[in-house]
Short mmCIF file of C-alpha atoms in Angstrom, two decimals:
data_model
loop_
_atom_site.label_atom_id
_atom_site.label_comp_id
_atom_site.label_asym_id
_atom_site.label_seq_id
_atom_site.Cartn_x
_atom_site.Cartn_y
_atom_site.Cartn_z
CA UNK B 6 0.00 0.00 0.00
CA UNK B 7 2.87 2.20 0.89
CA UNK B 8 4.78 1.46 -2.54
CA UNK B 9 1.30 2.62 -4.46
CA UNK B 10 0.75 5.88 -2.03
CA UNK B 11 4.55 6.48 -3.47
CA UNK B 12 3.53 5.64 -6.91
CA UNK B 13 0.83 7.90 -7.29
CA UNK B 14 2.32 10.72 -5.43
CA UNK B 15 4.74 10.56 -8.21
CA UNK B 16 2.66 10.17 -11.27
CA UNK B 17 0.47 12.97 -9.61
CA UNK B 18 4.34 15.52 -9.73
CA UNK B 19 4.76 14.22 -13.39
CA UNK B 20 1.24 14.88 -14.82
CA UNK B 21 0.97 18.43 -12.69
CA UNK B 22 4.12 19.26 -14.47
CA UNK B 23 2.95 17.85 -18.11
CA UNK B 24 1.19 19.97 -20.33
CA UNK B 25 -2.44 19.03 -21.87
CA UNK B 26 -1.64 17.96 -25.09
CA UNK B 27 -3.33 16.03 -27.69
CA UNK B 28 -0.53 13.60 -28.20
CA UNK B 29 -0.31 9.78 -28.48
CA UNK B 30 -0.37 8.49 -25.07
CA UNK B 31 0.07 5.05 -23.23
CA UNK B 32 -1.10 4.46 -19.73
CA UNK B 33 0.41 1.15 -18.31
CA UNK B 34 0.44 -1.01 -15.29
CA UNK B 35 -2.70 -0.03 -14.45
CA UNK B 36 -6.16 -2.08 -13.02
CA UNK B 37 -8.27 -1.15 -15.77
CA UNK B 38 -12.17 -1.80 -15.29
CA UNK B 39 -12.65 -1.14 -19.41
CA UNK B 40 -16.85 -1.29 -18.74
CA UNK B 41 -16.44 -3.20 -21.98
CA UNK B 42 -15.57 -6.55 -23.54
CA UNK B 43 -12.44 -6.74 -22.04
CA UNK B 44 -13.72 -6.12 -18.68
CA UNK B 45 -11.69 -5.64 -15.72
CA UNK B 46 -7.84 -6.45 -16.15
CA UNK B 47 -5.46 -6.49 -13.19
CA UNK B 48 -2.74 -5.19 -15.11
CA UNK B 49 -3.35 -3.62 -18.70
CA UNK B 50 -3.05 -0.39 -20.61
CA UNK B 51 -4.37 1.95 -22.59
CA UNK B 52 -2.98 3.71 -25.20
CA UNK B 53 -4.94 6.95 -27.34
CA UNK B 54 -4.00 9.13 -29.79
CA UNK B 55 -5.80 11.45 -31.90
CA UNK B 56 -8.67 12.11 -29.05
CA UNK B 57 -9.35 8.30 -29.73
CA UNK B 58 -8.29 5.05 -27.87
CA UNK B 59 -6.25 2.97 -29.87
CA UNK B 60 -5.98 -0.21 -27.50
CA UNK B 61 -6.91 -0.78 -23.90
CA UNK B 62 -6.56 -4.36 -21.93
CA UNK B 63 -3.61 -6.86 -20.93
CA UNK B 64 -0.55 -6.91 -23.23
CA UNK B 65 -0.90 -4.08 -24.75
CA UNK B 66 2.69 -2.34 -25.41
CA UNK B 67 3.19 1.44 -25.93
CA UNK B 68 3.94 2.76 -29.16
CA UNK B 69 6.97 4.43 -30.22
CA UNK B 70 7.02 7.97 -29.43
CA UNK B 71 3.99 8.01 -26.74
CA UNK B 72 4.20 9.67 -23.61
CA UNK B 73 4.23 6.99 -20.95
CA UNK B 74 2.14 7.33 -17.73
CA UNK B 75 3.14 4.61 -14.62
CA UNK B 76 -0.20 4.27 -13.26
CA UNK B 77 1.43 2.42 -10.73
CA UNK B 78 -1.64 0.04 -10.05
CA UNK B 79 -3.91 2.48 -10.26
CA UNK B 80 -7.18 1.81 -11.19
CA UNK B 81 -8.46 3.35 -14.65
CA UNK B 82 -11.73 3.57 -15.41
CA UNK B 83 -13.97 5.28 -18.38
CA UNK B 84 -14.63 8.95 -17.65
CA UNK B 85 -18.13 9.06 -15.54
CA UNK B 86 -21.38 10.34 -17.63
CA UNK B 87 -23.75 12.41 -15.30
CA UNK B 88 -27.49 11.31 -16.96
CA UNK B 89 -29.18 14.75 -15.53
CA UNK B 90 -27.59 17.98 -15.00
CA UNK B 91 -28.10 21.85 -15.53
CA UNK B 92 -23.85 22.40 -15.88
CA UNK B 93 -23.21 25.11 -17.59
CA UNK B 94 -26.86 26.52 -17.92
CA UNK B 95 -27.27 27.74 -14.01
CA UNK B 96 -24.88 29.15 -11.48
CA UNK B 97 -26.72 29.87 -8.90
CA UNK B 98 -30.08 28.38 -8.64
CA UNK B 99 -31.31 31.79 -6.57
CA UNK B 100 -29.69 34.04 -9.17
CA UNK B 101 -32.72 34.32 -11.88
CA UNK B 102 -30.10 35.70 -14.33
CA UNK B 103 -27.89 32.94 -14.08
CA UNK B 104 -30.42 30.86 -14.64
CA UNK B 105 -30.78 29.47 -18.55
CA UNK B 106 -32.68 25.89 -18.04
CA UNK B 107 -35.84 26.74 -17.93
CA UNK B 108 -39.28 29.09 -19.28
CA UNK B 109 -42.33 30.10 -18.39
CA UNK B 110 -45.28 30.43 -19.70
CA UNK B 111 -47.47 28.42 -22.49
CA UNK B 112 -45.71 30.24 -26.03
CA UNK B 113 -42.57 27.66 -26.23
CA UNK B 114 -42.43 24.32 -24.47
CA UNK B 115 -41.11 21.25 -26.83
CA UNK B 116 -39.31 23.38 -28.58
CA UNK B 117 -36.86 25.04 -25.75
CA UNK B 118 -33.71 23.85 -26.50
CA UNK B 119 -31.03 24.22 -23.76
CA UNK B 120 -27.54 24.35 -26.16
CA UNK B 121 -28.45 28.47 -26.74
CA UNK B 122 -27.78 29.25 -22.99
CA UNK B 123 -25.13 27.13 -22.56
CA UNK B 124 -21.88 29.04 -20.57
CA UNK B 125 -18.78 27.30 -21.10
CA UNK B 126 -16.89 29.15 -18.32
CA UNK B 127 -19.41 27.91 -15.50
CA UNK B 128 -16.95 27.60 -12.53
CA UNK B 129 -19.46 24.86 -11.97
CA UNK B 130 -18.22 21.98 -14.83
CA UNK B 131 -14.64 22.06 -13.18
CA UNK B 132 -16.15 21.18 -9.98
CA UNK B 133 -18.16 18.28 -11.25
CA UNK B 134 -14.54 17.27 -13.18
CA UNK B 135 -12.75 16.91 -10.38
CA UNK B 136 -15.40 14.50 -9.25
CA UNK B 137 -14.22 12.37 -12.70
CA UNK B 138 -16.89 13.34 -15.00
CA UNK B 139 -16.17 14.09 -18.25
CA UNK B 140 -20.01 14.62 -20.17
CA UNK B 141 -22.84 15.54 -19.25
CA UNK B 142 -26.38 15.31 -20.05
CA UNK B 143 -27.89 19.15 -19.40
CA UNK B 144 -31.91 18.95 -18.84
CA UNK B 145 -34.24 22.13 -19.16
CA UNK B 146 -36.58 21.97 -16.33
CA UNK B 147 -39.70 23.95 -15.82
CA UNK B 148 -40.43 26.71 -13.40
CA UNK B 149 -42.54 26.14 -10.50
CA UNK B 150 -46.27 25.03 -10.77
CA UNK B 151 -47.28 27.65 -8.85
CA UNK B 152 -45.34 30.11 -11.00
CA UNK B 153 -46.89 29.83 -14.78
CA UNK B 154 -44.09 27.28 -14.64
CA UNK B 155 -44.54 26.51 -18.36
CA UNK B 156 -46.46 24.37 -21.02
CA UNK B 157 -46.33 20.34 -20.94
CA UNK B 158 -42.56 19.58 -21.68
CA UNK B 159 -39.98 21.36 -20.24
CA UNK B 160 -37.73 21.03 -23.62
CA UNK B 161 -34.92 19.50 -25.26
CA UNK B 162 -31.63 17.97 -23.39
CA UNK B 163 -28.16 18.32 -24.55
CA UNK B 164 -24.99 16.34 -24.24
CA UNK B 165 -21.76 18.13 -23.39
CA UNK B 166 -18.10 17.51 -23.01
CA UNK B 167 -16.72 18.94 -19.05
CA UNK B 168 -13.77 20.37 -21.51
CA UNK B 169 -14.08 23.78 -20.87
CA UNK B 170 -14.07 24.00 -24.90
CA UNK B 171 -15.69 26.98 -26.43
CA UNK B 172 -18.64 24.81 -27.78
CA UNK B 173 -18.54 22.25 -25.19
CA UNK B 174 -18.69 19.15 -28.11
CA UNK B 175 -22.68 19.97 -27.33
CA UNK B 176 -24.76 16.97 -29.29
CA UNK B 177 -28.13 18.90 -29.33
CA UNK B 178 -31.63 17.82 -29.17
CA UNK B 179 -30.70 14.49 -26.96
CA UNK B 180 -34.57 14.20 -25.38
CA UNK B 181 -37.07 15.73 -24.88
CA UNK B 182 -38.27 15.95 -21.02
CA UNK B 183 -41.86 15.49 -19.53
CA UNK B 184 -42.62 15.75 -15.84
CA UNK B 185 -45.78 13.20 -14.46
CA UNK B 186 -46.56 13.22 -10.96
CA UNK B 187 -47.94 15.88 -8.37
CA UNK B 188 -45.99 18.70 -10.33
CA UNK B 189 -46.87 17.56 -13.90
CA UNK B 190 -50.38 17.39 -12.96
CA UNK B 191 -50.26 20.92 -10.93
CA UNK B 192 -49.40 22.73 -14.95
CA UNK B 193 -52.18 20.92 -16.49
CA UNK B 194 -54.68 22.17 -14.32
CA UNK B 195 -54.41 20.42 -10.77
CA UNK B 196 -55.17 16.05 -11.28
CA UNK B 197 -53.13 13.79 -13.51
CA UNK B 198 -55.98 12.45 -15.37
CA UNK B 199 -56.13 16.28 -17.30
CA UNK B 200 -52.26 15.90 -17.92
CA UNK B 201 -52.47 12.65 -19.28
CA UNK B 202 -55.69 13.58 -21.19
CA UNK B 203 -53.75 16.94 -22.86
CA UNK B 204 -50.21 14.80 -23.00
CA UNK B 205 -52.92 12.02 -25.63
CA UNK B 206 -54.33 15.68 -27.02
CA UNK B 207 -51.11 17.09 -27.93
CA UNK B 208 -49.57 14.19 -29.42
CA UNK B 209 -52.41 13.49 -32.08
CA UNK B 210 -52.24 16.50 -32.82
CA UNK B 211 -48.02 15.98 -33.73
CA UNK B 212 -49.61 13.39 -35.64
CA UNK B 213 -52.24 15.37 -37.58
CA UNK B 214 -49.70 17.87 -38.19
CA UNK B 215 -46.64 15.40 -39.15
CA UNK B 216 -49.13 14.42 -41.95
CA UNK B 217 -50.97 17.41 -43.40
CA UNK B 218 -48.07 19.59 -42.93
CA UNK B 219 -48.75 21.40 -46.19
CA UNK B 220 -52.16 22.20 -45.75
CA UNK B 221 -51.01 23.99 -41.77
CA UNK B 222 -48.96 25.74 -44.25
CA UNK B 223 -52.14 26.83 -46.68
CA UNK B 224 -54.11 27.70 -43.32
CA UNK B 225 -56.74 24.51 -44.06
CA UNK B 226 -56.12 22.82 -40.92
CA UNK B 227 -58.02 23.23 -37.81
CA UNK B 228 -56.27 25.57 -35.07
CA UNK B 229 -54.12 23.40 -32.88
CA UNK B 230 -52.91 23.77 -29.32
CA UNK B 231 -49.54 23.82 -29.92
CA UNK B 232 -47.43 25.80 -31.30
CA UNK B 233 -45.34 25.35 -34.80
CA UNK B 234 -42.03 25.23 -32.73
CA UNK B 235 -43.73 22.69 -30.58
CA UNK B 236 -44.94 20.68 -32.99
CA UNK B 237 -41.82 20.22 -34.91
CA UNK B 238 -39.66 19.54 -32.08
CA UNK B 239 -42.04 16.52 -30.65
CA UNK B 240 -42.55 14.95 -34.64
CA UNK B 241 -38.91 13.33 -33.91
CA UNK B 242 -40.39 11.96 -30.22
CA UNK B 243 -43.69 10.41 -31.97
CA UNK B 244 -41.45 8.71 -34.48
CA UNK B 245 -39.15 6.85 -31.75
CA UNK B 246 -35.92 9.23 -32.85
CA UNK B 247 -35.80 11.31 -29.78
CA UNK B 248 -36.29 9.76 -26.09
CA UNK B 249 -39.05 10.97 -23.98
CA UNK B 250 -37.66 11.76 -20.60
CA UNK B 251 -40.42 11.41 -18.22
CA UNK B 252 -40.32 11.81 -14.16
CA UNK B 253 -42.28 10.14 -12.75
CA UNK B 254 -42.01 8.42 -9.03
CA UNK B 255 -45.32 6.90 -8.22
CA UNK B 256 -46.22 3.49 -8.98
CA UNK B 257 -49.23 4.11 -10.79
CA UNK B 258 -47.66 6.86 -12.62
CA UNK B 259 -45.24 4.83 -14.00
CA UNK B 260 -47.60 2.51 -15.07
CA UNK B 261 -49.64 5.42 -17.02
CA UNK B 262 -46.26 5.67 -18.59
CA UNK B 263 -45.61 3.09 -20.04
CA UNK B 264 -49.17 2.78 -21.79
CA UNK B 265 -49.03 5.93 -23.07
CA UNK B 266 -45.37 5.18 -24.43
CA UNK B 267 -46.88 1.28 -25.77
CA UNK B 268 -49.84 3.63 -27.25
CA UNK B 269 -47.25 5.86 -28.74
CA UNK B 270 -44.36 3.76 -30.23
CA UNK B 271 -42.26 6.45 -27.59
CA UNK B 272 -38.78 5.67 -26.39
CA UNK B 273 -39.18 6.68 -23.09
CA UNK B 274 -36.45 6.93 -20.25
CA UNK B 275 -37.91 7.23 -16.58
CA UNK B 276 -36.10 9.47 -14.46
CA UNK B 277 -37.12 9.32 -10.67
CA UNK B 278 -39.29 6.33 -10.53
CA UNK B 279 -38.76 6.11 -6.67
CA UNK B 280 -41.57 3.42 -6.43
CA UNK B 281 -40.08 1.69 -9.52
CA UNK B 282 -38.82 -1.44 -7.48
CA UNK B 283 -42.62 -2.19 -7.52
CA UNK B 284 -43.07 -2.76 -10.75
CA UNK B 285 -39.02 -3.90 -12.10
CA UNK B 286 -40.22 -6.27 -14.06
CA UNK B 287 -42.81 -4.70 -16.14
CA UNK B 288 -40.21 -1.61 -16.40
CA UNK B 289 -37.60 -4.18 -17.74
CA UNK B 290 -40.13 -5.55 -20.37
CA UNK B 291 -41.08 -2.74 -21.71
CA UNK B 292 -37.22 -1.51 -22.42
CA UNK B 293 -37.37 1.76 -20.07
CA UNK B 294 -34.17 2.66 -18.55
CA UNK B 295 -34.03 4.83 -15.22
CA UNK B 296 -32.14 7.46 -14.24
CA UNK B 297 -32.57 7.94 -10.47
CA UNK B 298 -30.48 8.72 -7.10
CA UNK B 299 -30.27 5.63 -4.74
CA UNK B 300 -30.04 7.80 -2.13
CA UNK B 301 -33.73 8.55 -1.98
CA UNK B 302 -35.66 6.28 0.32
CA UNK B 303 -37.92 8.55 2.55
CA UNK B 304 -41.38 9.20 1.59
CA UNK B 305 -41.14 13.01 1.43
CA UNK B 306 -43.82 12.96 -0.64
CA UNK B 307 -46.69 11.44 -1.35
CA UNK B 308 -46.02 10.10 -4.36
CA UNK B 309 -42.77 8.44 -2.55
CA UNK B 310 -44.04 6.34 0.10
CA UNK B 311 -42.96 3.17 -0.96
CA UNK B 312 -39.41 4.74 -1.67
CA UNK B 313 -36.21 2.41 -1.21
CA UNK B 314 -32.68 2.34 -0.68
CA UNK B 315 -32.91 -0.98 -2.38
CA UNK B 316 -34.20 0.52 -5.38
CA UNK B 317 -31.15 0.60 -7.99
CA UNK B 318 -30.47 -3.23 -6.90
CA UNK B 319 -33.80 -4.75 -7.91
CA UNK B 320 -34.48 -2.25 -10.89
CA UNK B 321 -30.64 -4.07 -12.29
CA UNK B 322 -31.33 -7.53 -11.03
CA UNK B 323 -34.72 -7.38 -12.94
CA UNK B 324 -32.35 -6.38 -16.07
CA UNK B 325 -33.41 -2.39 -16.37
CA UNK B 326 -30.85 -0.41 -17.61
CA UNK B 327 -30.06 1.88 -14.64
CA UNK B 328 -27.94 5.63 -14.75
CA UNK B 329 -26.82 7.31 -11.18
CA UNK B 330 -27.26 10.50 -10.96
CA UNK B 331 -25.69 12.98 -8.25
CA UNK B 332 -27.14 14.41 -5.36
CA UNK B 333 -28.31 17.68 -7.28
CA UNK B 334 -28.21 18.72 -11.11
CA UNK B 335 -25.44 21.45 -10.31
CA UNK B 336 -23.36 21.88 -7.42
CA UNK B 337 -23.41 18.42 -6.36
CA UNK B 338 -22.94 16.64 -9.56
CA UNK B 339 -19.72 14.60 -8.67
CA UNK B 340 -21.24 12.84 -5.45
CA UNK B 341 -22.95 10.35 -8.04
CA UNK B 342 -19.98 8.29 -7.16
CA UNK B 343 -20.68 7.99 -3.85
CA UNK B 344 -24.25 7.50 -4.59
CA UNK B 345 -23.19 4.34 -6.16
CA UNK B 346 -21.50 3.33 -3.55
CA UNK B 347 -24.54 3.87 -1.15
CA UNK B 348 -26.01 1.49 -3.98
CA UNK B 349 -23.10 -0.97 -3.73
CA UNK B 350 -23.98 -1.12 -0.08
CA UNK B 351 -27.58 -1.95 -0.59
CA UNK B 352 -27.46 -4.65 -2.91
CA UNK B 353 -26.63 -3.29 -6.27
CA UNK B 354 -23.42 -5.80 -7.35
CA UNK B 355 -19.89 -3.23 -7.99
CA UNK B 356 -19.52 -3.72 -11.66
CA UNK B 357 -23.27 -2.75 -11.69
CA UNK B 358 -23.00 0.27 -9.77
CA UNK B 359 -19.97 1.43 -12.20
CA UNK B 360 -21.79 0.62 -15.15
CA UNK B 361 -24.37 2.78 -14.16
CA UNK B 362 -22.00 6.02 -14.16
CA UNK B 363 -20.53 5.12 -17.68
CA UNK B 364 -21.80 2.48 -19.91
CA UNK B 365 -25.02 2.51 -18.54
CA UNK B 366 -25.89 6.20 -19.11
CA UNK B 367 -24.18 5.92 -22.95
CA UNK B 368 -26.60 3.29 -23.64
CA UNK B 369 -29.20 5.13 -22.13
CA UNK B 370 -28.41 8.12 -24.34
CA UNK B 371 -27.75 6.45 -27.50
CA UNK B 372 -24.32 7.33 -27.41
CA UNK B 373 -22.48 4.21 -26.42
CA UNK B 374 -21.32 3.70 -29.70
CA UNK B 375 -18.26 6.31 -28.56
CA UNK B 376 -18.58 6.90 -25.26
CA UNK B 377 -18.80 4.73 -21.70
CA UNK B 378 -16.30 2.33 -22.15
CA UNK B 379 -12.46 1.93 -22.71
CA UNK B 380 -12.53 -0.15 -26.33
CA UNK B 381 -10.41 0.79 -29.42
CA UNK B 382 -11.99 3.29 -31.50
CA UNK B 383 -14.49 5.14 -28.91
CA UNK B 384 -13.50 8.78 -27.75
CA UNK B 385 -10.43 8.74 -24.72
CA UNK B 386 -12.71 9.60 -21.86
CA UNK B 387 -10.52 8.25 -18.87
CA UNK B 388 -9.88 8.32 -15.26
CA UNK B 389 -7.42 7.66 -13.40
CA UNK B 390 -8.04 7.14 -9.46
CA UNK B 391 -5.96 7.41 -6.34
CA UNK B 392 -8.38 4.72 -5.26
CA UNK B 393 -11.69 2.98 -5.20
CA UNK B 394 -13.61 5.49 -7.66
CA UNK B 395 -17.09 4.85 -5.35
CA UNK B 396 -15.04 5.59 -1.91
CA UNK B 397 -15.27 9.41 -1.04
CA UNK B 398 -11.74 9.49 -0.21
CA UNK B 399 -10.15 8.53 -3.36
CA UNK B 400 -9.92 11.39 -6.00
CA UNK B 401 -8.85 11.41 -9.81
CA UNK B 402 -4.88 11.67 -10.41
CA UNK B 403 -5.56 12.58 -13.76
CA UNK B 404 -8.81 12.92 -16.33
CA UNK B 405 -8.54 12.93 -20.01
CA UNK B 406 -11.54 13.96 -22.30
CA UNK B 407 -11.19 13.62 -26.28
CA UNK B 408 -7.50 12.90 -25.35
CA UNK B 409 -6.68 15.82 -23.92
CA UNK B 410 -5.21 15.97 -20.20
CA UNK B 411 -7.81 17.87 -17.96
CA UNK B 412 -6.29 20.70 -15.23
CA UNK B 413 -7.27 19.38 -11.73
CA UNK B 414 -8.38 22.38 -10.23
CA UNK B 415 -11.91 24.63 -9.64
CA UNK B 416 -12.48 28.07 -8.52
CA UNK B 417 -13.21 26.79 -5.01
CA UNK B 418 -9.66 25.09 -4.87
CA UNK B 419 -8.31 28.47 -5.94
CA UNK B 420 -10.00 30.23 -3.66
CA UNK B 421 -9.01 28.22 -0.94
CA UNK B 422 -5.75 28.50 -2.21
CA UNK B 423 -5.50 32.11 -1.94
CA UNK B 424 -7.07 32.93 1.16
CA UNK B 425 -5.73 30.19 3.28
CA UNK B 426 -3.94 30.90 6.34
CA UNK B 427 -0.37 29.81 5.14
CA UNK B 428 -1.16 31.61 1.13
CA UNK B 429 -1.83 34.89 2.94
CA UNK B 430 1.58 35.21 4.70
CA UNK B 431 3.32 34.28 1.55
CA UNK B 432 1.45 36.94 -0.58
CA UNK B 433 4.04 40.30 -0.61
CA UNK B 434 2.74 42.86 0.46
#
């Protein structure tokens, strides 16, 4: 244990004093859990180049030329995926200007689209990056019920890169999100039988739309509820091309749910779904992943009675596609780590409870293809750990995203930096 504290200490000097570049690089001697075929491998590498990996498992030798890291042991693990944020589109949640995630009022709902407001210089995505997450999905959300808090959907998601980038890689119009439950059915009117009865409303009249499209344009169809911009934006929902987001943490609203998603052709994705444990295998069956905190378990609502630590565990061993999220959607986004470990805890098996901060939300996402795993060809999204990546104490010795070495540091650390006791006698007067 001694020889790996010394190890890391070490490779911690050498990458602190190694510039970020995009250049080929080999990462050996490491304990890789690859979240992929290869699965976990005692002592492997990985090698990238080109923002890309080029080879990652057991025997794999560094190319000429590559900068060498000496993980030392270390374990290495895909960069973690947070499934529901508002990074880089709120600062502070009490600051209305700061705030770009959400609208009110009934003029745009579907059609919101979160990538305009997007601020690349939140001090907030370095934070989350030192927690070892490297994307991002950013959610619009609506304002409160009570508040003209919006129309039906709260709008389109995005998926960013935690690069700091000018465009932060965004991959727009990811989902679209829908909120059930005691809040959804507050907008439509106060039950959750006239939500459900407008959600049925609105999308036949997507339909309608989707097919006499040129006679909306001549003025010969009927006036309809929605909005153009609404319209369009939920045509790619009713034809199973965008996911439906939809909160929902109630058994029985779960249930309504997935009918209106089996009505629907929809691709839904629950997010919530405190009471889903009731009703695993009916979630598994119909193909609904779930992005939830494991965390939850107190009934501090009605609609959460029935809410269990246990939750993540049987949702997995019933073979639903799980994503943990953190403990908030901004200032707290890189305690979805612990999370799973709280998860691990309760029943849900380790490689599970990883899975769920990497492959499982690229799958969930439809991005999995080039992100949530360490295999040949998918972006170089890496970690690596000073320890355990679900125990509190262990923090990222280095994080790479496209390829390119992240800094390791935040406005907080700087701040504490610079105001500490010991920086303040240093500073010259």
């Amino acid at each position: 244990m001694r020889r790996l504290r010394k190890g890391l200490l070490a490779l911690a000097l050498v990458l602190a004093a190694t510039p970020a570049l995009a250049e080929p690089v080999a990462i050996v001697n490491a304990r890789l859990f690859t979240m992929g075929p290869a699965g976990e491998v005692s002592n492997g590498a990985v090698v990238i180049d080109g923002g890309r990996i080029l080879a990652a498992g057991a025997g794999v030798a560094p190319p000429r030329g590559a900068r060498v890291i000496d993980a030392a042991g270390a374990i290495v693990t895909p960069g973690l995926i947070a499934g529901s944020t508002a990074l880089g589109a709120v600062e502070v949640n009490t600051v209305r200007g700061t705030v770009d995630n959400r609208v009110g009022g009934k003029k745009l709902s579907a059609a919101f689209d979160v990538r305009y407001g997007l601020n690349p210089r939140s001090t907030l995505i370095p934070v989350a990056r030192l927690g070892g997450v490297t994307r991002a999905v950013v959610m619009p959300d609506y304002g409160a019920p009570d508040e003209d808090g919006g129309g039906l959907f709260a709008g389109q998601a995005a998926l960013i890169a935690l690069d700091g980038s000018p465009d932060l890689k965004v991959a727009p119009g990811l989902a679209m999100v829908l909120d059930l439950g005691e809040d959804g059915a507050a907008r439509a009117g106060g039950a959750r039988g006239a939500e459900f009865v407008a959600l049925r409303a609105a999308f036949d009249e997507v339909r309608l739309y989707a097919r006499r499209r040129a006679d909306y344009e001549r003025g010969e169809l009927r006036e309809l509820s929605l909005p153009r911009e609404d319209l369009e934006a939920l045509i790619p929902v009713l034809e199973g091309r965008r996911r439906l987001i939809v909160g929902a943490s109630r058994e029985a609203d779960i249930r309504q749910a997935l009918k209106l998603a089996r009505d629907y052709g929809l691709k839904i994705v629950l997010s919530g779904a405190e009471e889903g444990w009731l009703l695993a295998d009916e979630i598994a069956a119909a193909g609904a992943p779930v992005l939830l905190n494991p965390t939850s378990n107190l009934p501090t609502r009605f609609e959460t009675l029935a809410a269990s630590f246990r939750n993540a565990a049987r949702l997995r061993q019933a073979g639903v596609e799980i994503a943990i999220l953190g403990s908030d959607g901004t200032h707290r986004v890189r305690e979805m780590r612990y999370n799973a470990g709280i998860a691990v805890a309760r029943g849900l098996p380790y490689a599970d409870a990883l899975r769920a901060l990497t492959l499982g939300p690229a799958r969930i996402f439809g991005v999995a293809d080039r992100l949530g795993s360490l295999e040949p060809g998918k972006a170089a999204d890496l970690v690596i750990w000073s320890g355990d990546p679900l125990e509190p104490a262990s923090q990222p010795v280095a994080v790479f995203i496209a390829g390119v070495e992240q800094p390791l540091t935040s406005r907080p650390l700087l701040l504490r930096d610079r105001y500490s006791p010991g920086a303040a006698l240093a500073r010259p007067e």
